[in-house]
Short mmCIF file of C-alpha atoms in Angstrom, two decimals:
data_model
loop_
_atom_site.label_atom_id
_atom_site.label_comp_id
_atom_site.label_asym_id
_atom_site.label_seq_id
_atom_site.Cartn_x
_atom_site.Cartn_y
_atom_site.Cartn_z
CA UNK A 1 19.08 32.77 8.23
CA UNK A 2 17.25 31.69 5.10
CA UNK A 3 16.94 28.17 6.49
CA UNK A 4 15.48 29.42 9.73
CA UNK A 5 12.87 31.35 7.77
CA UNK A 6 12.00 28.20 5.83
CA UNK A 7 11.70 26.13 9.00
CA UNK A 8 9.39 28.75 10.51
CA UNK A 9 7.29 28.86 7.35
CA UNK A 10 6.57 25.11 7.40
CA UNK A 11 5.85 24.97 11.13
CA UNK A 12 2.07 25.59 10.83
CA UNK A 13 1.65 22.68 8.44
CA UNK A 14 3.78 20.37 10.57
CA UNK A 15 1.87 21.34 13.70
CA UNK A 16 -1.30 20.16 11.98
CA UNK A 17 0.29 16.76 11.67
CA UNK A 18 1.45 16.95 15.27
CA UNK A 19 -2.18 17.36 16.40
CA UNK A 20 -3.01 13.99 14.78
CA UNK A 21 0.07 12.42 16.39
CA UNK A 22 -0.94 13.65 19.83
CA UNK A 23 -4.58 12.61 19.41
CA UNK A 24 -3.65 9.12 18.22
CA UNK A 25 -1.19 8.76 21.09
CA UNK A 26 -3.77 9.92 23.62
CA UNK A 27 -6.48 7.53 22.42
CA UNK A 28 -3.95 4.69 22.27
CA UNK A 29 -2.66 5.32 25.78
CA UNK A 30 -6.23 5.50 27.16
CA UNK A 31 -7.11 2.19 25.47
CA UNK A 32 -3.79 0.83 26.68
CA UNK A 33 -4.64 1.69 30.30
CA UNK A 34 -7.95 -0.20 30.09
CA UNK A 35 -6.37 -3.19 28.29
CA UNK A 36 -3.33 -3.12 30.55
CA UNK A 37 -5.37 -3.22 33.75
CA UNK A 38 -7.52 -6.03 32.35
CA UNK A 39 -4.51 -8.11 31.35
CA UNK A 40 -2.86 -7.40 34.68
CA UNK A 41 -5.97 -8.62 36.50
CA UNK A 42 -5.91 -11.78 34.37
CA UNK A 43 -2.24 -12.25 35.20
CA UNK A 44 -3.08 -12.05 38.90
CA UNK A 45 -6.14 -14.28 38.66
CA UNK A 46 -6.62 -17.58 40.51
CA UNK A 47 -7.30 -19.44 37.28
CA UNK A 48 -4.30 -21.09 35.67
CA UNK A 49 -5.61 -20.69 32.11
CA UNK A 50 -6.24 -16.95 32.50
CA UNK A 51 -2.80 -16.43 34.04
CA UNK A 52 -1.15 -18.36 31.26
CA UNK A 53 -3.08 -16.52 28.52
CA UNK A 54 -2.15 -13.14 30.01
CA UNK A 55 1.48 -14.25 30.31
CA UNK A 56 1.58 -15.20 26.63
CA UNK A 57 -0.11 -11.95 25.63
CA UNK A 58 2.45 -9.90 27.54
CA UNK A 59 5.46 -11.90 26.35
CA UNK A 60 4.38 -11.85 22.69
CA UNK A 61 3.46 -8.18 22.46
CA UNK A 62 6.55 -7.12 24.38
CA UNK A 63 8.74 -9.38 22.27
CA UNK A 64 7.91 -8.07 18.81
CA UNK A 65 8.55 -4.59 17.39
CA UNK A 66 5.72 -2.05 17.12
CA UNK A 67 6.31 -1.96 13.38
CA UNK A 68 5.60 -5.70 13.15
CA UNK A 69 2.39 -5.38 15.22
CA UNK A 70 1.39 -2.62 12.83
CA UNK A 71 2.06 -4.83 9.79
CA UNK A 72 0.23 -7.80 11.35
CA UNK A 73 -2.91 -5.72 11.98
CA UNK A 74 -2.65 -3.98 8.62
CA UNK A 75 -2.06 -6.96 6.32
CA UNK A 76 -3.61 -9.96 8.09
CA UNK A 77 -7.23 -8.72 7.73
CA UNK A 78 -6.63 -8.24 4.01
CA UNK A 79 -5.72 -11.94 3.78
CA UNK A 80 -9.39 -12.70 4.54
CA UNK A 81 -10.58 -9.74 2.45
CA UNK A 82 -11.49 -7.47 5.33
CA UNK A 83 -10.60 -3.82 5.01
CA UNK A 84 -9.72 -2.00 8.23
CA UNK A 85 -9.16 1.80 8.17
CA UNK A 86 -5.49 2.57 8.74
CA UNK A 87 -6.23 5.03 11.54
CA UNK A 88 -7.97 2.26 13.48
CA UNK A 89 -5.07 -0.13 12.78
CA UNK A 90 -2.66 2.52 14.05
CA UNK A 91 -4.52 3.14 17.30
CA UNK A 92 -5.01 -0.58 17.93
CA UNK A 93 -1.37 -1.47 17.24
CA UNK A 94 -0.05 1.24 19.55
CA UNK A 95 -2.48 0.38 22.34
CA UNK A 96 -1.77 -3.37 22.10
CA UNK A 97 1.94 -2.64 22.37
CA UNK A 98 1.61 -0.28 25.32
CA UNK A 99 -0.96 -2.49 27.11
CA UNK A 100 1.57 -5.31 27.42
CA UNK A 101 4.16 -2.96 28.95
CA UNK A 102 1.53 -1.33 31.18
CA UNK A 103 0.30 -4.70 32.44
CA UNK A 104 3.78 -5.32 33.83
CA UNK A 105 3.91 -1.81 35.32
CA UNK A 106 0.57 -2.33 37.09
CA UNK A 107 1.65 -5.71 38.41
CA UNK A 108 4.32 -3.97 40.43
CA UNK A 109 1.75 -1.45 41.61
CA UNK A 110 -0.78 -4.07 42.72
CA UNK A 111 1.91 -6.06 44.49
CA UNK A 112 2.95 -3.03 46.51
CA UNK A 113 -0.48 -2.66 48.15
CA UNK A 114 -0.42 -4.32 51.59
CA UNK A 115 -2.51 -7.50 51.74
CA UNK A 116 -4.00 -6.28 55.02
CA UNK A 117 -5.94 -3.58 53.19
CA UNK A 118 -7.66 -6.09 50.95
CA UNK A 119 -8.39 -8.41 53.85
CA UNK A 120 -9.84 -5.50 55.83
CA UNK A 121 -12.01 -4.49 52.89
CA UNK A 122 -13.25 -8.07 52.51
CA UNK A 123 -14.00 -8.25 56.23
CA UNK A 124 -16.04 -5.06 55.90
CA UNK A 125 -18.09 -6.82 53.22
CA UNK A 126 -16.96 -4.77 50.21
CA UNK A 127 -17.53 -6.46 46.87
CA UNK A 128 -14.59 -7.43 44.68
CA UNK A 129 -15.35 -4.79 42.06
CA UNK A 130 -15.61 -2.12 44.74
CA UNK A 131 -12.29 -3.18 46.26
CA UNK A 132 -10.69 -2.89 42.84
CA UNK A 133 -12.18 0.45 41.82
CA UNK A 134 -12.18 2.18 45.20
CA UNK A 135 -9.13 0.81 46.98
CA UNK A 136 -6.65 -0.78 44.59
CA UNK A 137 -6.88 1.23 41.37
CA UNK A 138 -6.52 4.73 42.86
CA UNK A 139 -3.37 3.64 44.68
CA UNK A 140 -1.96 1.72 41.73
CA UNK A 141 -2.52 4.59 39.30
CA UNK A 142 -0.90 7.15 41.57
CA UNK A 143 2.00 4.82 42.36
CA UNK A 144 2.68 4.02 38.72
CA UNK A 145 2.12 7.62 37.52
CA UNK A 146 5.74 8.41 36.62
CA UNK A 147 6.13 5.14 34.72
CA UNK A 148 2.91 5.82 32.83
CA UNK A 149 4.21 9.23 31.75
CA UNK A 150 7.36 7.49 30.53
CA UNK A 151 5.24 4.99 28.62
CA UNK A 152 3.27 7.85 27.07
CA UNK A 153 6.49 9.44 25.79
CA UNK A 154 7.60 6.14 24.25
CA UNK A 155 4.17 5.68 22.68
CA UNK A 156 4.24 9.21 21.29
CA UNK A 157 7.60 8.58 19.66
CA UNK A 158 6.40 5.22 18.32
CA UNK A 159 3.46 7.03 16.72
CA UNK A 160 5.96 8.22 14.08
CA UNK A 161 5.85 4.67 12.69
CA UNK A 162 2.18 4.82 11.74
CA UNK A 163 3.16 7.02 8.80
CA UNK A 164 4.25 3.74 7.20
CA UNK A 165 0.65 2.59 6.81
CA UNK A 166 -0.40 5.99 5.50
CA UNK A 167 -1.80 7.83 8.50
CA UNK A 168 -1.09 11.53 7.94
CA UNK A 169 0.48 12.46 11.24
CA UNK A 170 3.59 14.54 11.88
CA UNK A 171 6.02 12.18 10.14
CA UNK A 172 3.85 11.70 7.08
CA UNK A 173 3.28 15.44 6.82
CA UNK A 174 7.05 15.94 6.88
CA UNK A 175 7.57 13.33 4.17
CA UNK A 176 4.97 15.06 1.99
CA UNK A 177 6.65 18.42 2.57
CA UNK A 178 10.01 16.92 1.62
CA UNK A 179 8.60 15.66 -1.67
CA UNK A 180 7.37 19.16 -2.58
CA UNK A 181 10.19 21.33 -1.22
CA UNK A 182 13.21 19.01 -1.70
CA UNK A 183 14.64 20.17 1.63
CA UNK A 184 14.76 17.00 3.71
CA UNK A 185 17.21 18.20 6.35
CA UNK A 186 15.29 21.39 7.20
CA UNK A 187 11.91 19.64 7.23
CA UNK A 188 13.01 16.70 9.36
CA UNK A 189 14.87 19.03 11.69
CA UNK A 190 11.67 21.04 12.14
CA UNK A 191 9.74 17.82 12.84
CA UNK A 192 12.43 16.73 15.30
CA UNK A 193 12.08 20.06 17.14
CA UNK A 194 8.32 19.49 17.46
CA UNK A 195 8.77 15.92 18.73
CA UNK A 196 11.41 17.10 21.19
CA UNK A 197 9.29 20.00 22.43
CA UNK A 198 6.22 17.79 22.91
CA UNK A 199 8.23 15.09 24.72
CA UNK A 200 9.67 17.74 27.04
CA UNK A 201 6.20 19.14 27.73
CA UNK A 202 4.84 15.68 28.52
CA UNK A 203 7.71 14.92 30.89
CA UNK A 204 7.36 18.33 32.63
CA UNK A 205 3.62 17.73 33.09
CA UNK A 206 4.48 14.32 34.47
CA UNK A 207 6.88 15.84 36.97
CA UNK A 208 4.20 18.24 38.12
CA UNK A 209 1.82 15.31 38.51
CA UNK A 210 4.40 13.56 40.65
CA UNK A 211 4.88 16.69 42.74
CA UNK A 212 1.18 16.83 43.62
CA UNK A 213 1.17 13.44 45.29
CA UNK B 1 -7.32 -33.66 7.40
CA UNK B 2 -6.44 -33.44 3.75
CA UNK B 3 -6.70 -29.65 3.83
CA UNK B 4 -4.38 -29.56 6.82
CA UNK B 5 -1.72 -31.70 5.14
CA UNK B 6 -1.93 -29.49 2.09
CA UNK B 7 -1.53 -26.38 4.22
CA UNK B 8 1.46 -27.87 6.01
CA UNK B 9 3.01 -28.73 2.67
CA UNK B 10 2.40 -25.18 1.56
CA UNK B 11 4.32 -23.99 4.63
CA UNK B 12 7.08 -26.46 3.91
CA UNK B 13 7.61 -25.21 0.36
CA UNK B 14 7.46 -21.64 1.61
CA UNK B 15 10.12 -22.35 4.21
CA UNK B 16 12.36 -24.17 1.75
CA UNK B 17 12.04 -21.33 -0.76
CA UNK B 18 12.44 -18.42 1.62
CA UNK B 19 14.32 -19.93 4.53
CA UNK B 20 17.76 -18.83 3.28
CA UNK B 21 16.52 -15.27 2.77
CA UNK B 22 15.12 -15.16 6.28
CA UNK B 23 18.33 -16.61 7.72
CA UNK B 24 20.41 -13.98 5.92
CA UNK B 25 18.08 -11.22 7.13
CA UNK B 26 18.21 -12.56 10.68
CA UNK B 27 21.98 -12.28 10.55
CA UNK B 28 21.70 -8.65 9.37
CA UNK B 29 19.39 -7.85 12.29
CA UNK B 30 21.74 -9.53 14.75
CA UNK B 31 24.81 -7.86 13.25
CA UNK B 32 23.30 -4.37 13.39
CA UNK B 33 21.99 -4.92 16.91
CA UNK B 34 25.37 -6.14 18.12
CA UNK B 35 27.14 -3.11 16.65
CA UNK B 36 24.53 -0.79 18.17
CA UNK B 37 24.79 -2.44 21.58
CA UNK B 38 28.61 -2.46 21.72
CA UNK B 39 29.17 1.00 20.20
CA UNK B 40 26.21 2.47 22.07
CA UNK B 41 27.44 1.16 25.40
CA UNK B 42 31.00 2.36 24.81
CA UNK B 43 29.92 5.78 23.60
CA UNK B 44 27.32 6.11 26.35
CA UNK B 45 29.85 5.19 29.01
CA UNK B 46 32.43 7.58 27.56
CA UNK B 47 29.86 10.39 27.46
CA UNK B 48 28.81 9.79 31.06
CA UNK B 49 32.43 9.56 32.23
CA UNK B 50 33.29 12.71 30.27
CA UNK B 51 30.38 14.50 31.87
CA UNK B 52 31.62 13.53 35.32
CA UNK B 53 35.25 14.48 34.68
CA UNK B 54 34.90 17.72 32.69
CA UNK B 55 32.22 20.14 33.88
CA UNK B 56 32.14 21.91 30.51
CA UNK B 57 30.99 18.67 28.85
CA UNK B 58 27.87 18.56 31.02
CA UNK B 59 25.68 20.76 28.84
CA UNK B 60 26.63 19.23 25.45
CA UNK B 61 26.13 15.68 26.75
CA UNK B 62 22.78 16.64 28.31
CA UNK B 63 21.67 18.15 24.98
CA UNK B 64 22.81 15.03 23.14
CA UNK B 65 20.90 12.72 25.47
CA UNK B 66 17.81 14.93 25.40
CA UNK B 67 17.78 15.06 21.59
CA UNK B 68 18.26 11.34 20.99
CA UNK B 69 15.80 10.31 23.69
CA UNK B 70 13.22 12.94 22.77
CA UNK B 71 12.87 12.27 19.04
CA UNK B 72 11.80 9.10 17.21
CA UNK B 73 14.55 6.87 15.84
CA UNK B 74 12.98 7.16 12.39
CA UNK B 75 13.57 10.92 12.26
CA UNK B 76 17.16 10.51 13.47
CA UNK B 77 17.78 8.02 10.68
CA UNK B 78 16.28 10.35 8.07
CA UNK B 79 18.39 13.25 9.33
CA UNK B 80 21.53 11.11 9.16
CA UNK B 81 20.64 9.71 5.75
CA UNK B 82 19.77 13.05 4.16
CA UNK B 83 21.87 15.38 6.28
CA UNK B 84 25.02 13.22 6.23
CA UNK B 85 25.94 13.98 2.61
CA UNK B 86 25.81 17.72 3.39
CA UNK B 87 28.75 17.32 5.74
CA UNK B 88 30.47 14.84 3.44
CA UNK B 89 29.16 11.71 5.14
CA UNK B 90 27.79 9.53 2.35
CA UNK B 91 26.84 6.10 3.67
CA UNK B 92 25.12 3.00 2.37
CA UNK B 93 21.89 1.99 4.05
CA UNK B 94 23.42 -0.57 6.40
CA UNK B 95 26.38 1.46 7.72
CA UNK B 96 24.05 4.46 8.07
CA UNK B 97 21.67 2.27 10.04
CA UNK B 98 24.47 1.00 12.27
CA UNK B 99 25.71 4.53 12.94
CA UNK B 100 22.21 5.83 13.60
CA UNK B 101 21.33 2.98 15.95
CA UNK B 102 24.64 3.38 17.82
CA UNK B 103 24.12 7.11 18.37
CA UNK B 104 20.55 6.44 19.49
CA UNK B 105 21.62 3.63 21.84
CA UNK B 106 24.40 5.75 23.35
CA UNK B 107 21.91 8.28 24.70
CA UNK B 108 19.96 5.59 26.55
CA UNK B 109 23.05 3.81 27.88
CA UNK B 110 24.43 7.16 29.04
CA UNK B 111 21.37 7.62 31.26
CA UNK B 112 21.62 4.04 32.53
CA UNK B 113 25.26 4.59 33.51
CA UNK B 114 24.34 7.88 35.15
CA UNK B 115 21.90 6.08 37.41
CA UNK B 116 24.67 3.58 38.18
CA UNK B 117 27.18 6.26 39.14
CA UNK B 118 24.60 8.11 41.21
CA UNK B 119 23.85 4.98 43.20
CA UNK B 120 27.32 5.01 44.72
CA UNK B 121 27.55 7.06 47.92
CA UNK B 122 29.74 10.16 47.66
CA UNK B 123 31.53 9.10 50.88
CA UNK B 124 33.16 6.18 49.08
CA UNK B 125 34.78 8.53 46.61
CA UNK B 126 36.05 10.72 49.42
CA UNK B 127 37.32 7.70 51.32
CA UNK B 128 39.15 6.38 48.24
CA UNK B 129 40.64 9.82 47.71
CA UNK B 130 41.86 9.97 51.31
CA UNK B 131 43.41 6.53 50.97
CA UNK B 132 45.32 7.80 47.97
CA UNK B 133 43.61 5.50 45.46
CA UNK B 134 43.97 6.81 41.93
CA UNK B 135 40.77 7.77 40.07
CA UNK B 136 41.14 5.01 37.42
CA UNK B 137 41.73 2.36 40.04
CA UNK B 138 38.78 3.66 42.01
CA UNK B 139 36.64 3.39 38.88
CA UNK B 140 37.70 -0.18 38.13
CA UNK B 141 37.89 -1.61 41.61
CA UNK B 142 35.27 0.32 43.58
CA UNK B 143 32.69 1.97 41.35
CA UNK B 144 32.21 -0.37 38.38
CA UNK B 145 31.69 -3.61 40.36
CA UNK B 146 29.02 -1.96 42.49
CA UNK B 147 27.41 -0.27 39.49
CA UNK B 148 26.98 -3.60 37.73
CA UNK B 149 24.07 -4.60 39.95
CA UNK B 150 22.23 -1.33 39.36
CA UNK B 151 23.07 -1.09 35.67
CA UNK B 152 22.42 -4.66 34.52
CA UNK B 153 18.59 -4.91 34.65
CA UNK B 154 17.92 -1.69 32.69
CA UNK B 155 20.80 -2.54 30.32
CA UNK B 156 19.18 -5.91 29.50
CA UNK B 157 15.88 -4.13 28.86
CA UNK B 158 17.64 -1.66 26.63
CA UNK B 159 19.36 -4.42 24.65
CA UNK B 160 16.02 -6.09 23.91
CA UNK B 161 14.47 -2.72 23.01
CA UNK B 162 17.35 -2.03 20.61
CA UNK B 163 16.96 -5.35 18.82
CA UNK B 164 13.27 -4.60 18.30
CA UNK B 165 13.94 -1.00 17.29
CA UNK B 166 16.22 -2.25 14.51
CA UNK B 167 12.99 -3.08 12.63
CA UNK B 168 12.71 0.66 11.89
CA UNK B 169 15.79 0.33 9.65
CA UNK B 170 13.55 -1.45 7.13
CA UNK B 171 12.14 1.99 6.30
CA UNK B 172 15.56 3.21 5.12
CA UNK B 173 15.80 -0.02 3.05
CA UNK B 174 18.28 -1.98 5.17
CA UNK B 175 17.72 -5.65 4.27
CA UNK B 176 17.06 -6.79 7.83
CA UNK B 177 14.25 -9.10 9.01
CA UNK B 178 11.28 -6.76 8.61
CA UNK B 179 12.40 -5.47 5.23
CA UNK B 180 12.99 -9.00 3.95
CA UNK B 181 9.60 -10.19 5.18
CA UNK B 182 7.77 -7.35 3.45
CA UNK B 183 9.81 -7.89 0.30
CA UNK B 184 8.88 -11.57 0.28
CA UNK B 185 5.26 -10.56 0.84
CA UNK B 186 5.41 -8.38 -2.26
CA UNK B 187 6.99 -10.94 -4.56
CA UNK B 188 5.26 -14.13 -3.39
CA UNK B 189 1.79 -12.67 -2.74
CA UNK B 190 1.77 -14.56 0.54
CA UNK B 191 0.65 -12.49 3.50
CA UNK B 192 0.13 -14.77 6.49
CA UNK B 193 3.27 -16.88 6.31
CA UNK B 194 5.97 -14.18 6.04
CA UNK B 195 4.28 -12.06 8.71
CA UNK B 196 3.83 -14.93 11.15
CA UNK B 197 7.39 -16.08 10.61
CA UNK B 198 8.60 -12.52 11.15
CA UNK B 199 6.70 -12.08 14.43
CA UNK B 200 7.79 -15.52 15.61
CA UNK B 201 11.47 -14.81 14.93
CA UNK B 202 11.43 -11.52 16.86
CA UNK B 203 9.57 -13.19 19.72
CA UNK B 204 12.15 -15.97 19.91
CA UNK B 205 15.08 -13.51 19.84
CA UNK B 206 13.57 -11.33 22.58
CA UNK B 207 12.74 -14.27 24.82
CA UNK B 208 16.13 -15.89 24.24
CA UNK B 209 18.03 -12.69 25.03
CA UNK B 210 15.92 -12.16 28.16
CA UNK B 211 16.56 -15.72 29.40
CA UNK B 212 20.30 -15.64 28.68
CA UNK B 213 20.78 -12.17 30.17
CA UNK B 214 18.78 -12.99 33.30
CA UNK B 215 20.86 -16.11 33.86
CA UNK B 216 24.07 -14.14 33.40
CA UNK B 217 22.78 -11.39 35.65
CA UNK B 218 21.83 -13.82 38.43
CA UNK B 219 25.26 -15.37 38.23
CA UNK B 220 27.11 -12.08 38.24
CA UNK B 221 25.16 -10.55 41.11
CA UNK B 222 25.54 -13.73 43.15
CA UNK B 223 29.27 -13.50 42.59
CA UNK B 224 29.29 -9.82 43.51
CA UNK B 225 27.22 -10.08 46.67
CA UNK B 226 29.07 -13.05 48.01
#
């Protein structure tokens, strides 16, 4: 019972860290959506060079671990004596990683829209941008909704890695608590409960989103 | 041109000096990933099969899967590393990493196998039962061959994800690729070369696994659908 009391007593401090984790994940996923759609458009472009560049981008960022992307963005600028704030590095690394996975998700979405719709829109004289924003994107985003929620959960869990470069999110807060209380098991268990609860909430919200369509 | 030759020479000396270390670390990464893939698949399959055979196993397996899929690998490793000794499980970094990765992988493979089992129409089971086919024979001859097509693509994805996730083990000081690269960074004061080599190696492994698995998958499914 003593342990339970301890876990409850550290919850407020851990939840503070969880707020940072959630915020970072939300900004990263939003950036990832924009980047992902852009890369996906490049991948579907008529130009060979753009297609090839997007293909390399996707294959490289999907092929290396998040931790390595994090290290690349954290240490490479320091090789040319540029200092980048670690929070910015964290957000960028997570969004680069998710954008490559999202680009592939969107590709499936775009491919599932019947060609006839686009031809009809062109025949009606709609501009390319209008076709994309008014016809394709709404359908693609609602089609790929469940996969995006999944991607958000993965991203949220990956956000635990940014503690390595010193961002004080949930994981880092736990590590600091461990160094003052010497109770690693209780602290990490408490953090695990928070991660688990938040992941469950995200997936429930996602299910509700799916139910609405 | 002179600067370029000098830079290339710099790379050459770096590779000669640190190549063996990188090769050793690559082997650690591969070894841990292989253990995680094989043990994770076996355990995941056993858990899914157990869940289907014994109803009372349903809840514990669901909790297991939910926990390992809902928390970051890093926290699972910390819990194992610090919590293990409390229940008499004192492990070195690498065995702890292997155990942690296997438990983590099992949860994902369990879900993949579940999707596979669910893809088989209930009628087939009933038909096999009526024909007097034993459950084990039904599993081997009827269910597993059909499941392969459903299970293979996500399994390949999961294998690649696991290899990349093994980078997290560097945090609990397992001397795999990422750990070795950062260690070399610290002792040689080189930044660009170890990092680029690190990223390149992971990229090559991921692409190679994807190519090999897709070839194998195409072959197997062609054989199965024939």
